[in-house]
Coordinates of C-alpha atoms in Angstrom, one line a residue:
Chain A
M169 CA -11.1 19.2 17.3
S170 CA -8.3 20.5 19.1
Q171 CA -5.8 22.6 17.9
L172 CA -2.9 20.2 18.5
A173 CA -4.8 17.8 16.4
K174 CA -4.5 20.0 13.4
L175 CA -0.9 20.9 13.6
S176 CA 1.9 19.0 11.6
L177 CA 4.2 16.3 12.5
I178 CA 7.3 18.2 12.6
K179 CA 5.9 20.9 14.4
I180 CA 4.4 18.7 16.9
R181 CA 8.0 16.9 17.1
D182 CA 9.2 20.3 17.9
L183 CA 6.7 20.8 20.7
L184 CA 7.5 17.9 22.6
Q185 CA 11.2 18.1 22.2
T186 CA 11.0 21.3 23.9
K187 CA 8.4 20.2 25.7
E188 CA 5.9 23.1 24.8
V189 CA 3.2 19.9 25.4
S190 CA 3.5 16.7 26.5
V191 CA 3.0 13.6 25.2
Q192 CA 0.2 12.8 27.1
E193 CA -1.6 16.6 25.8
V194 CA -0.5 15.4 22.5
L195 CA -2.0 11.6 22.8
T196 CA -5.5 13.0 24.4
A197 CA -5.8 15.1 21.2
C198 CA -5.5 12.2 19.2
L199 CA -8.0 10.1 21.2
D200 CA -10.6 12.5 21.8
Q201 CA -10.5 13.4 17.4
I202 CA -10.6 9.4 17.6
Q203 CA -13.7 10.1 19.8
T204 CA -15.5 12.3 17.9
T205 CA -14.6 10.9 14.2
E206 CA -14.8 7.6 14.3
P207 CA -18.3 6.9 14.3
Q208 CA -18.4 8.4 10.7
I209 CA -15.2 7.2 9.1
A210 CA -14.4 3.8 10.5
A211 CA -10.7 4.3 9.7
L212 CA -9.8 2.1 12.3
L213 CA -9.5 -1.6 12.9
Y214 CA -7.9 -1.6 16.6
Q215 CA -6.9 0.7 18.6
H216 CA -4.3 0.5 20.8
T217 CA -5.3 3.0 23.5
E218 CA -4.4 1.6 26.9
K219 CA -0.6 1.0 25.9
A220 CA -0.8 4.3 24.1
K221 CA -1.2 5.7 27.1
T222 CA 1.2 3.8 29.5
Q223 CA 3.7 4.8 26.9
A224 CA 3.2 8.4 26.8
Q225 CA 3.0 8.4 30.4
C226 CA 6.4 6.4 30.1
L227 CA 8.0 9.1 27.5
D228 CA 6.7 12.1 29.6
A229 CA 8.6 10.9 32.9
Q230 CA 11.8 10.0 31.0
G231 CA 11.8 13.5 29.2
P232 CA 12.3 14.3 25.3
N233 CA 15.0 12.9 23.8
P234 CA 16.4 14.7 20.8
Q235 CA 17.7 11.0 19.0
K236 CA 14.6 10.2 18.4
P237 CA 13.3 12.0 15.7
L238 CA 9.7 10.9 16.2
W239 CA 9.7 11.1 20.1
G240 CA 6.3 10.9 21.6
V241 CA 4.5 11.3 18.0
P242 CA 1.1 8.9 17.7
I243 CA 0.8 7.5 14.3
T244 CA -1.0 4.7 12.9
I245 CA 0.0 1.3 11.0
A246 CA -2.5 -0.1 7.9
D247 CA -3.1 -3.3 9.3
N248 CA -1.4 -5.6 6.6
I249 CA 1.8 -4.4 8.2
N250 CA 2.7 -7.0 11.2
T251 CA 3.1 -5.4 14.9
A252 CA 4.1 -7.3 17.6
D253 CA 1.7 -8.1 20.2
I254 CA -1.2 -6.1 18.4
P255 CA -3.7 -8.2 16.3
T256 CA -2.6 -8.0 12.2
T257 CA -5.9 -9.1 10.6
S258 CA -5.1 -7.3 6.8
G259 CA -8.9 -7.0 6.8
S260 CA -9.5 -11.0 6.4
K261 CA -11.6 -12.9 8.4
M262 CA -8.8 -15.5 7.8
L263 CA -6.1 -13.7 10.0
E264 CA -9.3 -12.2 12.8
T265 CA -7.2 -13.7 15.6
F266 CA -3.4 -13.4 14.2
V267 CA -1.4 -11.6 16.5
P268 CA 2.2 -11.2 15.1
L269 CA 5.6 -12.4 16.7
Q270 CA 7.2 -9.4 16.1
D271 CA 7.3 -5.8 14.0
A272 CA 7.6 -5.3 10.6
H273 CA 11.0 -3.9 9.9
C274 CA 9.8 -0.9 9.1
V275 CA 7.7 -0.7 12.2
A276 CA 10.6 -1.1 13.9
K277 CA 12.1 1.5 13.0
L278 CA 8.9 4.3 13.6
K279 CA 9.2 2.5 17.1
N280 CA 13.2 3.0 17.7
A281 CA 13.0 6.3 16.6
G282 CA 10.0 7.3 19.3
A283 CA 6.8 6.8 17.3
I284 CA 3.7 6.1 19.5
I285 CA 1.8 3.4 17.5
L286 CA -2.1 4.3 18.3
G287 CA -4.1 2.1 16.3
K288 CA -4.2 -0.1 13.4
T289 CA -6.1 0.9 9.9
N290 CA -8.6 -1.1 7.6
V291 CA -7.7 -2.1 4.6
D292 CA -9.2 -4.3 1.8
E293 CA -8.9 -7.5 2.6
L294 CA -5.0 -8.4 1.7
G295 CA -4.5 -5.6 0.2
L296 CA -7.0 -6.6 -2.7
G297 CA -9.2 -3.6 -3.7
A298 CA -9.1 -0.1 -4.3
S299 CA -12.1 1.4 -1.8
T300 CA -11.9 -0.6 1.9
E301 CA -14.6 -1.7 1.3
N302 CA -13.4 -5.1 0.9
S303 CA -12.7 -5.7 4.3
A304 CA -14.3 -8.8 6.5
F305 CA -15.1 -6.0 9.2
A306 CA -15.5 -2.9 8.2
I307 CA -16.4 0.1 5.8
S308 CA -14.0 2.8 6.0
K309 CA -15.4 6.5 5.2
N310 CA -13.2 9.7 3.4
P311 CA -13.4 12.0 6.2
W312 CA -14.1 15.1 3.3
N313 CA -17.6 13.8 2.4
P314 CA -18.6 10.2 4.4
A315 CA -20.5 9.2 1.3
H316 CA -18.1 9.0 -0.7
V317 CA -15.1 5.8 -0.3
P318 CA -11.4 6.7 1.1
G319 CA -9.8 5.0 -1.7
G320 CA -7.6 2.0 -1.2
S321 CA -6.5 -0.5 0.2
C322 CA -5.2 1.4 2.5
G323 CA -8.5 3.8 3.0
G324 CA -8.4 3.4 6.6
S325 CA -4.8 5.0 7.1
A326 CA -5.6 7.8 4.6
A327 CA -9.2 8.8 6.6
S328 CA -7.1 8.6 10.0
V329 CA -5.0 11.2 9.2
A330 CA -7.0 13.1 7.3
S331 CA -9.3 13.5 10.0
G332 CA -6.9 14.2 12.5
Q333 CA -6.9 10.6 14.4
C334 CA -3.0 10.7 14.1
F335 CA -0.1 12.4 12.5
A336 CA 1.4 10.0 10.1
S337 CA 0.1 6.5 9.2
I338 CA 2.0 3.6 7.0
G339 CA 0.5 1.6 4.1
I340 CA 1.3 -0.3 1.3
D341 CA 1.4 0.5 -1.8
T342 CA 1.2 -2.5 -4.6
T343 CA -0.5 -0.4 -7.8
G344 CA -1.6 2.8 -6.0
S345 CA -2.6 1.2 -2.5
L346 CA -1.6 4.3 -0.6
R347 CA -1.0 7.2 -3.2
Q348 CA -4.3 6.8 -4.3
P349 CA -6.2 7.4 -0.8
A350 CA -4.0 9.8 -0.3
S351 CA -5.3 11.2 -2.7
F352 CA -8.7 11.1 -2.3
C353 CA -8.2 12.3 1.2
G354 CA -6.3 15.3 0.9
L355 CA -2.5 14.1 1.9
V356 CA 0.8 13.5 0.7
G357 CA 1.3 9.9 0.4
F358 CA 4.8 8.6 -1.1
K359 CA 6.2 5.4 -1.9
A360 CA 9.7 5.0 -2.7
S361 CA 11.5 3.1 -5.0
Y362 CA 11.0 -0.2 -4.9
G363 CA 14.1 -1.8 -2.3
R364 CA 14.3 2.2 -0.6
V365 CA 11.9 0.2 2.4
S366 CA 12.2 -3.0 3.7
R367 CA 9.3 -5.6 2.9
H368 CA 10.0 -7.6 6.0
G369 CA 6.9 -8.2 8.0
L370 CA 5.1 -6.6 5.2
M371 CA 1.7 -9.4 4.6
A372 CA 2.7 -9.9 0.7
C373 CA 0.4 -8.7 -1.7
A374 CA 2.4 -8.6 -4.7
S375 CA 6.2 -9.1 -3.4
S376 CA 6.9 -7.3 -7.0
L377 CA 5.4 -4.4 -6.7
D378 CA 4.5 -4.0 -2.2
Q379 CA 6.1 -1.1 -1.1
A380 CA 5.4 0.4 2.5
G381 CA 5.3 4.0 2.7
P382 CA 4.1 7.4 4.6
M383 CA 1.0 9.4 4.0
T384 CA 1.1 12.7 6.2
R385 CA -0.5 16.7 5.9
T386 CA 2.6 17.6 4.5
V387 CA 5.6 16.9 2.2
A388 CA 8.4 17.7 5.2
D389 CA 6.5 14.9 7.3
T390 CA 6.6 12.6 4.7
A391 CA 10.3 13.2 4.4
L392 CA 10.9 12.9 8.1
I393 CA 9.3 9.5 8.5
L394 CA 10.7 8.0 5.1
E395 CA 14.2 8.5 6.4
V396 CA 13.1 6.9 9.8
M397 CA 12.1 3.9 7.9
A398 CA 14.2 4.1 4.6
G399 CA 17.7 1.5 5.1
H400 CA 18.8 -1.2 3.7
D401 CA 17.4 -5.1 5.9
P402 CA 19.5 -8.1 5.4
Q403 CA 16.3 -9.5 6.0
D404 CA 14.8 -8.4 2.7
T405 CA 17.1 -10.0 -0.2
T406 CA 15.4 -7.3 -2.5
S407 CA 16.3 -4.6 0.4
C408 CA 18.3 -1.5 -1.2
Q409 CA 22.2 -1.1 0.3
T410 CA 22.4 2.8 -0.8
S411 CA 23.1 4.7 2.1
V412 CA 19.6 6.8 2.8
P413 CA 19.9 10.6 2.2
N414 CA 19.1 13.6 4.4
F415 CA 15.5 13.4 2.8
I416 CA 14.7 17.1 5.2
H417 CA 17.3 18.8 3.7
G418 CA 16.5 21.1 0.9
L419 CA 12.8 21.4 1.5
N420 CA 12.7 24.5 1.7
E421 CA 13.8 25.9 -1.4
N422 CA 11.6 28.8 -3.3
S423 CA 12.4 28.2 -6.8
L424 CA 12.2 25.2 -9.5
Q425 CA 14.3 27.1 -12.0
G426 CA 16.3 24.5 -14.1
L427 CA 13.9 21.6 -13.4
R428 CA 12.3 19.6 -16.5
L429 CA 8.7 18.5 -15.8
G430 CA 7.7 15.7 -18.0
L431 CA 4.0 15.6 -18.7
P432 CA 3.1 12.5 -20.5
A433 CA 0.4 12.8 -22.7
E434 CA -1.0 10.1 -22.1
Y435 CA -2.0 10.4 -18.4
W436 CA -3.6 14.0 -19.1
Q437 CA -5.9 12.4 -20.8
D438 CA -9.6 11.1 -19.8
L439 CA -10.0 13.3 -16.8
S440 CA -12.7 14.6 -15.0
S441 CA -13.1 18.5 -16.2
E442 CA -12.1 19.4 -12.6
V443 CA -9.4 17.3 -11.9
D444 CA -8.0 18.6 -15.3
M445 CA -8.3 22.1 -14.2
V446 CA -7.3 21.8 -10.4
C447 CA -3.9 20.2 -11.7
R448 CA -3.4 22.5 -15.0
K449 CA -3.7 25.4 -12.3
V450 CA -0.6 23.7 -10.7
L451 CA 1.5 23.1 -14.1
D452 CA 1.6 27.2 -14.8
L453 CA 2.2 27.6 -10.8
A454 CA 5.5 25.3 -11.8
Q455 CA 6.2 27.3 -14.6
S456 CA 6.1 30.4 -12.6
L457 CA 8.4 29.0 -10.2
G458 CA 11.1 28.3 -13.2
A459 CA 10.0 24.9 -14.5
E460 CA 10.5 23.7 -18.0
L461 CA 7.0 22.0 -19.1
V462 CA 8.6 19.0 -21.8
P463 CA 5.0 17.2 -23.5
L464 CA 6.8 14.1 -23.8
S465 CA 5.1 9.9 -24.5
L466 CA 5.1 7.2 -22.0
P467 CA 3.8 4.7 -25.1
H468 CA 2.9 1.6 -23.3
T469 CA 0.9 3.1 -21.0
P470 CA -2.0 1.7 -22.3
Y471 CA -1.2 -1.3 -20.8
V472 CA -0.3 -0.5 -17.1
D473 CA -3.4 -1.7 -15.7
A474 CA -3.7 -4.9 -17.4
V475 CA 0.1 -5.9 -16.9
A476 CA -0.4 -4.6 -13.4
T477 CA -4.0 -6.9 -13.0
I478 CA -2.2 -9.9 -14.5
L479 CA 1.4 -9.6 -12.3
T480 CA -0.6 -8.7 -8.9
A481 CA -3.0 -11.4 -9.1
A482 CA 0.0 -13.9 -10.5
E483 CA 1.9 -13.2 -7.2
A484 CA -1.0 -12.8 -4.6
S485 CA -2.1 -16.2 -6.0
S486 CA 1.0 -17.6 -5.2
N487 CA 1.5 -15.9 -2.2
L488 CA -1.6 -16.3 -0.4
A489 CA -1.1 -20.3 -0.4
R490 CA 0.2 -19.7 2.8
L491 CA -3.1 -18.7 4.6
D492 CA -4.4 -22.5 4.8
G493 CA -5.4 -22.6 8.0
V494 CA -2.4 -24.8 9.5
R495 CA 0.2 -22.7 11.1
Y496 CA -2.1 -19.7 11.8
G497 CA -5.6 -18.1 11.3
Y498 CA -9.4 -19.3 10.8
R499 CA -9.2 -23.2 10.8
Y500 CA -12.8 -24.8 9.5
Q501 CA -13.0 -27.6 12.2
Q502 CA -15.4 -30.0 11.0
T503 CA -13.3 -32.0 8.7
Q504 CA -10.9 -35.2 9.1
D505 CA -9.1 -34.6 5.9
L506 CA -6.6 -32.1 5.3
N507 CA -6.9 -31.5 1.7
D508 CA -11.2 -30.7 3.4
L509 CA -9.4 -28.7 6.0
Y510 CA -7.4 -26.7 3.3
T511 CA -10.0 -26.0 1.0
Y512 CA -12.8 -24.9 4.0
S513 CA -10.6 -23.5 5.5
R514 CA -9.9 -20.7 2.6
S515 CA -13.1 -20.7 1.4
K516 CA -14.6 -19.8 4.4
G517 CA -12.2 -17.6 5.4
L518 CA -11.7 -15.7 2.3
G519 CA -14.0 -13.1 0.7
M520 CA -15.0 -13.1 -2.8
E521 CA -12.2 -10.5 -4.4
V522 CA -9.7 -12.4 -3.0
M523 CA -10.9 -16.0 -4.5
R524 CA -11.2 -13.6 -8.0
T525 CA -7.9 -12.6 -7.9
V526 CA -6.2 -15.7 -6.9
L527 CA -8.2 -17.4 -9.5
L528 CA -7.4 -15.0 -12.4
G529 CA -3.3 -15.6 -10.9
T530 CA -4.0 -19.8 -10.9
H531 CA -5.6 -19.1 -14.2
V532 CA -2.6 -16.9 -15.9
L533 CA 0.1 -19.2 -14.4
S534 CA -1.4 -22.2 -15.5
S535 CA 0.7 -24.4 -18.4
T536 CA -0.9 -22.9 -21.6
N537 CA -1.7 -19.4 -20.0
Y538 CA 1.8 -18.8 -18.8
E539 CA 3.1 -17.6 -21.9
P540 CA 0.4 -15.3 -23.7
Y541 CA -0.4 -14.0 -20.0
Y542 CA 2.2 -13.8 -17.5
N543 CA 5.3 -13.7 -19.6
Q544 CA 3.9 -11.1 -21.8
A545 CA 3.0 -9.2 -19.1
A546 CA 6.3 -9.5 -17.4
R547 CA 8.0 -8.2 -21.0
I548 CA 5.7 -5.1 -21.4
R549 CA 6.7 -4.6 -17.9
R550 CA 10.0 -4.0 -19.2
L551 CA 9.3 -1.8 -22.2
I552 CA 7.2 0.5 -19.6
Q553 CA 10.1 0.9 -17.7
Q554 CA 12.2 1.4 -20.6
D555 CA 9.7 4.3 -21.0
F556 CA 10.8 5.9 -17.8
I557 CA 14.6 5.6 -18.8
H558 CA 13.8 7.2 -22.4
A559 CA 11.9 9.8 -20.6
W560 CA 14.9 10.5 -18.4
T561 CA 16.8 12.1 -21.3
S562 CA 14.6 14.6 -21.8
C563 CA 13.2 15.5 -18.0
D564 CA 14.2 15.3 -14.4
L565 CA 10.4 14.3 -13.2
I566 CA 7.3 13.4 -14.5
C567 CA 4.3 15.0 -13.4
A568 CA 0.6 13.6 -13.6
P569 CA -3.2 13.9 -12.0
T570 CA -2.9 11.1 -9.1
C571 CA -6.2 9.9 -9.9
P572 CA -8.2 10.7 -13.1
T573 CA -11.5 11.5 -10.7
T574 CA -11.8 12.3 -7.2
A575 CA -13.2 9.5 -4.9
P576 CA -16.5 7.9 -6.2
L577 CA -19.6 7.5 -4.1
L578 CA -19.4 4.3 -1.7
H579 CA -20.5 1.0 -3.8
A580 CA -19.9 2.6 -6.9
S581 CA -16.6 1.2 -8.2
N582 CA -15.7 -2.0 -6.7
K583 CA -13.2 -3.0 -9.2
P584 CA -9.8 -2.5 -8.2
H585 CA -8.5 -2.9 -11.5
Q586 CA -10.3 0.7 -13.3
A587 CA -8.0 2.6 -10.6
I588 CA -4.6 1.6 -11.6
G589 CA -3.7 3.2 -14.8
L590 CA -2.1 6.4 -13.7
T591 CA -0.5 5.0 -10.2
A592 CA 0.9 1.6 -11.2
A593 CA 3.5 2.4 -13.4
V594 CA 6.1 3.1 -11.2
N595 CA 5.4 0.2 -9.3
L596 CA 6.1 -1.9 -12.0
A597 CA 9.5 -0.1 -12.7
G598 CA 10.3 0.6 -9.1
L599 CA 10.2 4.4 -9.3
P600 CA 9.5 6.4 -6.4
G601 CA 6.0 8.3 -6.5
L602 CA 4.5 10.4 -4.5
T603 CA 1.5 12.3 -4.3
L604 CA 0.6 16.0 -3.8
P605 CA -2.9 17.3 -2.6
V606 CA -3.8 20.5 -4.9
G607 CA -6.6 22.0 -4.5
L608 CA -10.4 21.0 -4.3
G609 CA -12.7 19.8 -7.2
E610 CA -15.3 22.7 -7.8
E611 CA -18.2 20.3 -8.5
S612 CA -17.3 17.4 -6.2
T613 CA -15.4 19.7 -3.3
L614 CA -13.3 16.6 -2.7
P615 CA -9.3 16.9 -2.4
I616 CA -7.4 16.2 -5.7
G617 CA -3.7 15.0 -6.1
L618 CA -0.8 16.0 -8.5
Q619 CA 1.5 12.9 -8.9
L620 CA 5.4 12.9 -9.5
M621 CA 7.3 9.9 -10.4
G622 CA 11.1 10.3 -10.2
P623 CA 14.0 8.3 -11.1
Y624 CA 15.2 4.7 -9.5
L625 CA 16.6 6.6 -5.7
E626 CA 15.7 9.8 -6.7
E627 CA 13.4 10.7 -3.7
G628 CA 15.1 13.7 -2.9
I629 CA 14.7 15.8 -6.1
V630 CA 10.6 14.2 -5.5
L631 CA 10.7 15.3 -2.2
R632 CA 11.8 19.1 -2.7
T633 CA 9.8 19.7 -5.7
A634 CA 6.8 18.6 -4.0
A635 CA 7.7 20.8 -1.2
T636 CA 7.7 23.5 -3.3
L637 CA 5.0 23.5 -5.1
E638 CA 3.6 22.9 -1.5
Q639 CA 4.4 26.5 -0.3
H640 CA 3.1 28.1 -3.0
L641 CA -0.4 26.3 -3.1
P642 CA -3.5 27.3 -0.2
S643 CA -3.6 24.7 2.3
L644 CA -6.6 22.5 2.3
Q645 CA -8.7 23.0 5.5
F646 CA -9.5 20.0 7.6
P647 CA -12.8 18.3 7.1
F648 CA -13.5 18.0 10.6
A649 CA -12.3 21.2 11.5
Chain B
M915 CA -12.3 -15.0 -23.2
T916 CA -14.5 -17.1 -22.0
I917 CA -14.4 -19.1 -19.3
T918 CA -16.7 -22.0 -18.3
I919 CA -18.2 -23.4 -14.8
D920 CA -15.8 -26.7 -15.3
Q921 CA -12.9 -24.1 -15.6
I922 CA -13.6 -22.0 -12.7
H923 CA -14.1 -25.6 -10.7
A924 CA -10.8 -26.6 -12.2
L925 CA -8.7 -23.6 -10.9
A926 CA -10.8 -23.4 -7.9
R927 CA -9.2 -27.0 -6.8
L928 CA -6.4 -26.1 -7.7
A929 CA -6.5 -23.1 -5.5
H930 CA -8.0 -25.4 -2.7
F931 CA -11.4 -23.1 -2.9
D932 CA -14.9 -24.5 -2.6
L933 CA -17.1 -22.7 -4.3
S934 CA -21.2 -22.7 -4.6
P935 CA -22.9 -22.5 -7.4
E936 CA -23.8 -19.1 -7.1
Q937 CA -20.2 -18.1 -6.3
A938 CA -18.5 -20.2 -9.2
S939 CA -21.4 -18.3 -11.9
Q940 CA -20.5 -15.4 -10.7
L941 CA -16.6 -15.5 -10.8
A942 CA -16.8 -17.6 -14.1
Q943 CA -18.3 -13.8 -15.6
E944 CA -16.3 -11.6 -13.8
I945 CA -12.8 -14.0 -14.7
S946 CA -14.4 -13.9 -18.0
D947 CA -15.1 -9.9 -18.2
M948 CA -11.5 -9.6 -16.6
L949 CA -9.4 -11.9 -19.3
G950 CA -11.7 -9.6 -22.2
V951 CA -9.6 -7.0 -21.3
L952 CA -6.4 -8.5 -20.0
Q953 CA -6.2 -10.1 -23.6
Q954 CA -5.0 -6.9 -24.9
V955 CA -1.3 -7.5 -23.7
Q956 CA -1.1 -10.5 -26.4
T957 CA -1.3 -7.1 -29.2
V958 CA 2.0 -5.9 -28.0
E959 CA 4.9 -6.7 -30.0
T960 CA 7.6 -8.1 -27.4
T961 CA 10.2 -10.1 -29.5
G962 CA 13.5 -10.2 -28.2
V963 CA 12.0 -8.2 -25.1
S964 CA 13.3 -10.4 -22.2
P965 CA 11.0 -10.4 -19.0
M966 CA 11.0 -8.1 -15.9
Y967 CA 9.8 -9.7 -13.0
T968 CA 11.2 -8.1 -10.1
P969 CA 12.7 -4.2 -10.1
V970 CA 16.2 -5.4 -8.5
E971 CA 17.6 -7.4 -11.6
Q972 CA 21.1 -8.1 -9.4
P973 CA 21.3 -10.8 -7.5
G974 CA 20.5 -10.3 -3.8
R975 CA 23.5 -10.6 -1.3
L976 CA 22.7 -13.2 0.6
R977 CA 23.2 -13.4 4.8
A978 CA 25.5 -15.7 6.5
D979 CA 23.6 -18.9 6.6
E980 CA 24.1 -19.3 10.6
V981 CA 21.4 -21.1 13.0
H982 CA 19.9 -18.9 15.5
Q983 CA 16.8 -18.5 17.4
D984 CA 14.4 -15.7 17.2
F985 CA 11.4 -17.4 18.8
S986 CA 10.2 -20.0 21.5
R987 CA 8.6 -23.2 20.5
A988 CA 5.6 -21.9 22.1
Q989 CA 5.2 -18.5 21.1
I990 CA 5.6 -19.8 17.3
L991 CA 2.9 -22.1 18.2
A992 CA 0.7 -19.7 19.4
N993 CA -1.4 -18.5 16.7
A994 CA -2.0 -21.5 15.3
P995 CA -5.7 -23.2 15.7
E996 CA -4.5 -26.5 16.9
T997 CA -1.3 -27.8 18.6
D998 CA -0.2 -30.6 21.2
G999 CA 2.4 -28.4 22.6
K1000 CA 5.0 -29.5 20.6
H1001 CA 3.4 -29.7 16.7
F1002 CA 1.1 -27.8 14.5
I1003 CA -1.6 -30.5 14.8
V1004 CA -3.8 -31.5 11.3
P1005 CA -6.0 -34.5 10.4
R1006 CA -4.6 -37.8 9.9
I1007 CA -3.2 -38.2 6.5
M1008 CA -2.2 -41.6 6.7

């Protein structure tokens, strides 16, 4: 493996800006790594190789641009985020031929900052799944052990960054779709507060939960990418108008003195012994760095899984109605009737996981079930939010494992609602949540992630705390080193 | 809670899915199982709690309602499975 492909995004960015390496050299290192690793992990649905090479040549000819913080840096984008003139399938046969006319707002910002889009990464179909086994096109594997899933729905993104194919990837986090695969693959993954990053151009799964965010190999890399992606967008009415702070600033603090770290009892139970052991060691570290550990309760946590499942299904069933075979996507041709065209196009274009979610959503939105399921879930959502508001009176951040176990074996667990209990609460409440790789399980030898959750729009303290912990933790080796 | 095969077909009609007997049977079982778990939300006391549909509850600031053209007709039709060069084409409906 090339030494260049092992470097952090910030280090590569600095080497590019000082012309110590060329964009073409960096790109070649990534393409070589794709060639080596892709047959084993199937992270990418589309490789944008030729255009990336042309772009690299152009950038080298122009010379570095210090105004562009991602100048010449190769990244990948999850395939449920629109990229102009690059196929965007969302892992669905329904969208196999779809080529967006424009970039998602966050992609446009990354490109304006000089990033090179190297490829589109595999996702569970339309973002529905937690293992990337539900893609219509490929089953992605975990680079740490290809017998295990990379997580999902954005497992291709995580596999791509963890194996050194690129320096960052962008995914969508609906109930943990970004943090869970980042945790399983030993990466930093950050879902910022709802509204921090525009949703314009994301293929909506559950609109009130979806947020795009970065996966990278270091906290500073995540801070830089988020700083580029974030910001108000008039095309998204839920986009936050608050100015974007300098997230990189203050990442070199060496102490957690004065920080109150909340430990919700509900998140620290039913963990595998290796996850429990590794995460508790980080609590010892945090304490030794000056943090105060505050035991607390988020009493509605047992309902997070059910509430998120109901609301996701309801919103997805509405959002996915647009996949009808008329304006774009797959169409079943052997029909002379419009209703049949809708029905057979959807039935043959969409997979079973999508059908199950849409049918569940249709059920909970029906007139007799709307109140006992959908509205009741929305009421509990407010109670979950109030749990957090109450918690902030006694702590600054909440800390918990990202997932109760390391990455499961392939085909072992294919039900997304089993995997979101620890990650979905921040989506429901609209809060920032970051997963930090904190070690390998003694038994599984797979990565373990620790999650930091912060108050609304307080991404800065989440990143600073993660960076301080990261400085004192041994860095994970490359799975394909 | 049990979802019957008839109920699954009724939901499928609403969602525009044509299910094979095997699919209907599998989905009825899976959704019944899921509802068995999801029913737990009904045990939570929520009297007086207003539903939260989105984390951003302030009304969004609207853009000015100005007409502008982002794409040509040809671009908009480019992804369609069937067009006549001017319109999306669907089977005759009247």
